Amino acid sequence: KAGVTQTPRYLIKTRGQQVTLSCSPISGHRSVSWYQQTPGQGLQFLFEYFSETQRNKGNFPGRFSGRQFSNSRSEMNVSTLELGDSALYLCASSLDSTGPNTEAFFGQGTRLTVV
Amino acid sequence: AQKITQTQPGMFVQEKEAVTLDCTYDTSDQSYGLFWYKQPSSGEMIFLIYQGSYDEQNATEGRYSLNFQKARKSANLVISASQLGDSAMYFCAMSLRSFGNEKLTFGTGTRLTIIP
């Protein structure tokens, strides 16, 4: 059974550009969450999608957005990149979010560097 | 709001010894889940173990066990017979077990180094 796949693994972008990150969850998992990890702020929740709907959103500016497709794959987009957006972006997939969440498996992350 | 506290920024442990990583949490909800993850230098978050707030027995997964003390709001991870490959960052996390609250709140992590 394949795990959570995030692409690309590494990205270097220039300030002001936009970027799209992709996450393919474990087969059968319908919930996808995104997290940002930085040395200063630690791990912070960005948003969560379930059945193509955003159900939960963290405290990030509107430049951060996401979507989920019918096959549960998810993308997140960051527009007008800032130096502070440099981080490891992690995606987590969960089996069924209509009940208690007892597992959340992460991908290897996408390391974004903004120069 | 929920909060996770990990008070040990770093730990050094001799190989083959047992190690306990501390985690305390704060929430006013009665129904929640507690997770431990391992993050090696590669960046991937590896799921280790889960404990539900209503689970009466401590969770165990191979060499990992979770020492759950609900009254003290602590959820310490115990690794038995540590190995060199256990060197990594370890994060404690919590989620509320109500519909639509699947987000994980993480602690600041503990960097564990196993010494040969």
Short mmCIF file of C-alpha atoms in Angstrom, two decimals:
data_model
loop_
_atom_site.label_atom_id
_atom_site.label_comp_id
_atom_site.label_asym_id
_atom_site.label_seq_id
_atom_site.Cartn_x
_atom_site.Cartn_y
_atom_site.Cartn_z
CA LYS A 1 0.00 0.00 0.00
CA ALA A 2 1.56 3.29 -1.09
CA GLY A 3 2.05 5.99 1.51
CA VAL A 4 1.36 9.69 1.28
CA THR A 5 3.15 11.20 -1.70
CA GLN A 6 4.14 14.83 -1.87
CA THR A 7 5.60 16.51 -4.91
CA PRO A 8 7.93 18.13 -5.49
CA ARG A 9 10.34 17.35 -2.67
CA TYR A 10 12.30 20.56 -3.07
CA LEU A 11 11.48 23.94 -4.55
CA ILE A 12 13.31 27.22 -4.87
CA LYS A 13 11.21 30.25 -5.75
CA THR A 14 11.72 33.99 -5.91
CA ARG A 15 9.83 36.50 -3.79
CA GLY A 16 6.58 37.51 -5.41
CA GLN A 17 6.15 34.28 -7.34
CA GLN A 18 3.49 31.71 -6.64
CA VAL A 19 3.86 28.01 -5.99
CA THR A 20 1.66 24.91 -6.07
CA LEU A 21 2.38 21.85 -3.97
CA SER A 22 0.73 18.48 -4.46
CA CYS A 23 -0.29 15.71 -2.08
CA SER A 24 -1.64 12.27 -2.93
CA PRO A 25 -3.11 10.60 0.17
CA ILE A 26 -3.10 6.93 1.01
CA SER A 27 -5.62 5.04 -1.10
CA GLY A 28 -9.00 5.14 0.62
CA HIS A 29 -8.17 8.13 2.81
CA ARG A 30 -10.52 11.04 2.30
CA SER A 31 -9.13 13.68 4.63
CA VAL A 32 -6.04 15.67 3.73
CA SER A 33 -4.46 18.24 6.03
CA TRP A 34 -1.58 20.60 5.40
CA TYR A 35 1.00 21.86 7.90
CA GLN A 36 3.82 24.35 7.76
CA GLN A 37 6.99 23.65 9.72
CA THR A 38 9.56 26.35 10.42
CA PRO A 39 12.35 26.54 13.01
CA GLY A 40 10.76 29.59 14.60
CA GLN A 41 7.07 28.67 14.66
CA GLY A 42 7.26 24.88 14.73
CA LEU A 43 4.43 22.89 13.17
CA GLN A 44 1.36 24.92 12.33
CA PHE A 45 -1.92 23.76 10.84
CA LEU A 46 -2.83 25.34 7.50
CA PHE A 47 -6.10 23.69 6.43
CA GLU A 48 -7.95 20.41 6.11
CA TYR A 49 -10.00 19.06 3.24
CA PHE A 50 -12.55 16.31 3.23
CA SER A 51 -14.64 15.28 0.22
CA GLU A 52 -13.41 18.28 -1.76
CA THR A 53 -14.52 20.72 0.94
CA GLN A 54 -12.34 22.79 3.21
CA ARG A 55 -13.55 22.03 6.72
CA ASN A 56 -10.88 23.57 8.86
CA LYS A 57 -8.54 26.48 8.40
CA GLY A 58 -5.61 27.66 10.44
CA ASN A 59 -4.48 31.19 11.07
CA PHE A 60 -2.70 31.97 7.80
CA PRO A 61 -3.20 34.83 5.35
CA GLY A 62 -5.35 34.46 2.26
CA ARG A 63 -2.23 33.98 0.14
CA PHE A 64 -2.37 30.38 1.30
CA SER A 65 -5.09 28.38 -0.38
CA GLY A 66 -5.84 24.82 -1.24
CA ARG A 67 -8.22 22.45 -2.91
CA GLN A 68 -9.05 18.79 -3.04
CA PHE A 69 -10.04 16.79 -6.08
CA SER A 70 -12.58 14.00 -6.39
CA ASN A 71 -9.82 11.38 -6.09
CA SER A 72 -8.82 12.98 -2.73
CA ARG A 73 -5.57 14.37 -4.08
CA SER A 74 -4.94 17.84 -2.76
CA GLU A 75 -2.99 20.88 -3.81
CA MET A 76 -1.98 23.92 -1.87
CA ASN A 77 -1.06 27.22 -3.43
CA VAL A 78 0.90 30.12 -2.04
CA SER A 79 0.73 33.34 -3.99
CA THR A 80 3.02 36.37 -3.77
CA LEU A 81 5.70 34.45 -1.94
CA GLU A 82 7.56 36.07 0.93
CA LEU A 83 10.89 35.11 2.46
CA GLY A 84 9.04 33.96 5.57
CA ASP A 85 7.18 31.33 3.57
CA SER A 86 10.36 29.28 3.41
CA ALA A 87 9.45 26.12 5.26
CA LEU A 88 8.82 22.41 5.13
CA TYR A 89 5.22 21.84 4.04
CA LEU A 90 3.77 18.57 5.24
CA CYS A 91 0.63 16.85 4.13
CA ALA A 92 -1.23 14.32 6.27
CA SER A 93 -3.91 11.88 5.21
CA SER A 94 -6.54 10.27 7.39
CA LEU A 95 -8.96 7.45 6.76
CA ASP A 96 -12.34 8.84 7.67
CA SER A 97 -13.10 12.17 9.15
CA THR A 98 -16.73 11.50 9.94
CA GLY A 99 -15.63 9.87 13.14
CA PRO A 100 -12.81 10.06 15.65
CA ASN A 101 -9.46 10.59 14.03
CA THR A 102 -7.23 7.75 15.18
CA GLU A 103 -4.49 7.97 12.63
CA ALA A 104 -2.83 10.57 10.49
CA PHE A 105 -0.01 9.61 8.16
CA PHE A 106 2.34 12.19 6.72
CA GLY A 107 4.22 12.49 3.48
CA GLN A 108 7.91 13.33 3.22
CA GLY A 109 7.14 17.00 2.80
CA THR A 110 8.04 19.66 0.31
CA ARG A 111 10.89 21.92 1.31
CA LEU A 112 10.23 25.37 -0.11
CA THR A 113 12.96 27.99 -0.18
CA VAL A 114 12.06 31.55 -1.13
CA VAL A 115 14.97 33.74 -2.23
CA ALA B 1 -7.77 26.13 22.84
CA GLN B 2 -5.63 23.05 23.13
CA LYS B 3 -1.93 23.11 23.88
CA ILE B 4 0.90 20.56 23.92
CA THR B 5 4.03 21.06 26.01
CA GLN B 6 7.27 19.18 25.55
CA THR B 7 9.79 20.42 28.10
CA GLN B 8 12.86 18.49 26.93
CA PRO B 9 14.46 20.23 23.95
CA GLY B 10 17.15 17.56 23.71
CA MET B 11 18.09 14.24 25.25
CA PHE B 12 21.15 12.00 25.03
CA VAL B 13 20.65 8.32 25.81
CA GLN B 14 23.00 5.35 25.72
CA GLU B 15 22.15 2.68 23.18
CA LYS B 16 19.97 -0.16 24.53
CA GLU B 17 18.69 1.93 27.42
CA ALA B 18 15.02 2.85 27.78
CA VAL B 19 14.04 6.48 27.28
CA THR B 20 10.99 8.49 28.30
CA LEU B 21 9.98 11.58 26.36
CA ASP B 22 7.66 13.90 28.25
CA CYS B 23 4.45 15.40 26.94
CA THR B 24 1.74 17.30 28.78
CA TYR B 25 -1.40 18.62 27.20
CA ASP B 26 -4.14 21.06 27.96
CA THR B 27 -7.69 20.91 26.70
CA SER B 28 -11.13 21.38 28.15
CA ASP B 29 -12.57 18.72 25.86
CA GLN B 30 -13.26 15.26 27.23
CA SER B 31 -12.80 13.49 23.92
CA TYR B 32 -9.43 13.77 22.25
CA GLY B 33 -6.60 11.76 20.75
CA LEU B 34 -2.88 11.88 21.45
CA PHE B 35 -0.21 11.04 18.89
CA TRP B 36 3.52 10.64 18.81
CA TYR B 37 5.57 11.17 15.68
CA LYS B 38 9.23 10.68 14.83
CA GLN B 39 10.88 13.05 12.40
CA PRO B 40 14.33 12.04 11.12
CA SER B 41 16.55 14.53 9.34
CA SER B 42 14.87 13.61 6.04
CA GLY B 43 11.79 15.53 7.22
CA GLU B 44 9.12 12.86 7.01
CA MET B 45 6.79 12.62 10.02
CA ILE B 46 6.55 8.96 10.98
CA PHE B 47 3.49 7.92 12.99
CA LEU B 48 4.50 5.96 16.09
CA ILE B 49 1.55 5.53 18.41
CA TYR B 50 -1.96 6.76 19.24
CA GLN B 51 -3.95 6.97 22.48
CA GLY B 52 -7.61 7.93 22.75
CA SER B 53 -8.80 9.79 25.81
CA TYR B 54 -11.32 7.06 26.63
CA ASP B 55 -8.87 4.21 26.17
CA GLU B 56 -8.30 2.64 29.57
CA GLN B 57 -5.16 0.78 28.65
CA ASN B 58 -1.91 2.41 27.62
CA ALA B 59 -1.19 2.04 23.92
CA THR B 60 1.77 -0.06 22.83
CA GLU B 61 3.37 -0.55 19.41
CA GLY B 62 6.42 -2.74 19.43
CA ARG B 63 9.19 -0.92 21.34
CA TYR B 64 6.96 2.13 21.82
CA SER B 65 4.48 2.58 24.61
CA LEU B 66 2.50 5.58 25.71
CA ASN B 67 2.26 6.25 29.43
CA PHE B 68 -1.12 7.94 29.61
CA GLN B 69 -2.03 9.65 32.89
CA LYS B 70 -5.30 11.42 32.27
CA ALA B 71 -5.60 13.15 35.63
CA ARG B 72 -2.16 14.67 35.19
CA LYS B 73 -2.80 15.37 31.49
CA SER B 74 0.40 13.68 30.50
CA ALA B 75 1.15 11.33 27.60
CA ASN B 76 4.78 10.33 27.80
CA LEU B 77 6.40 8.18 25.13
CA VAL B 78 8.55 5.31 26.33
CA ILE B 79 11.02 3.70 23.96
CA SER B 80 12.46 0.45 25.24
CA ALA B 81 15.91 -0.80 24.26
CA SER B 82 16.87 2.27 22.25
CA GLN B 83 18.69 1.88 18.95
CA LEU B 84 20.94 4.20 16.96
CA GLY B 85 18.17 4.58 14.41
CA ASP B 86 15.96 6.12 17.08
CA SER B 87 17.97 9.34 16.87
CA ALA B 88 15.50 11.93 15.57
CA MET B 89 13.07 14.67 16.58
CA TYR B 90 9.99 13.43 18.41
CA PHE B 91 6.72 15.32 18.44
CA CYS B 92 3.68 14.88 20.62
CA ALA B 93 0.39 16.00 19.10
CA MET B 94 -3.28 16.16 19.99
CA SER B 95 -6.51 16.22 18.05
CA LEU B 96 -10.00 16.76 19.31
CA ARG B 97 -12.23 13.82 18.55
CA SER B 98 -15.22 15.77 17.45
CA PHE B 99 -16.43 15.99 13.90
CA GLY B 100 -14.65 18.65 11.94
CA ASN B 101 -11.77 18.98 14.36
CA GLU B 102 -9.20 16.79 12.79
CA LYS B 103 -6.36 19.24 12.98
CA LEU B 104 -3.33 18.24 15.01
CA THR B 105 -1.78 20.57 17.54
CA PHE B 106 1.90 19.83 17.97
CA GLY B 107 4.42 20.38 20.73
CA THR B 108 7.83 21.90 20.06
CA GLY B 109 9.52 18.53 19.92
CA THR B 110 12.40 16.73 21.63
CA ARG B 111 15.62 15.95 19.80
CA LEU B 112 16.74 12.48 20.87
CA THR B 113 20.29 11.38 20.28
CA ILE B 114 21.29 7.77 20.92
CA ILE B 115 24.94 7.33 21.87
CA PRO B 116 26.73 4.09 20.84
#
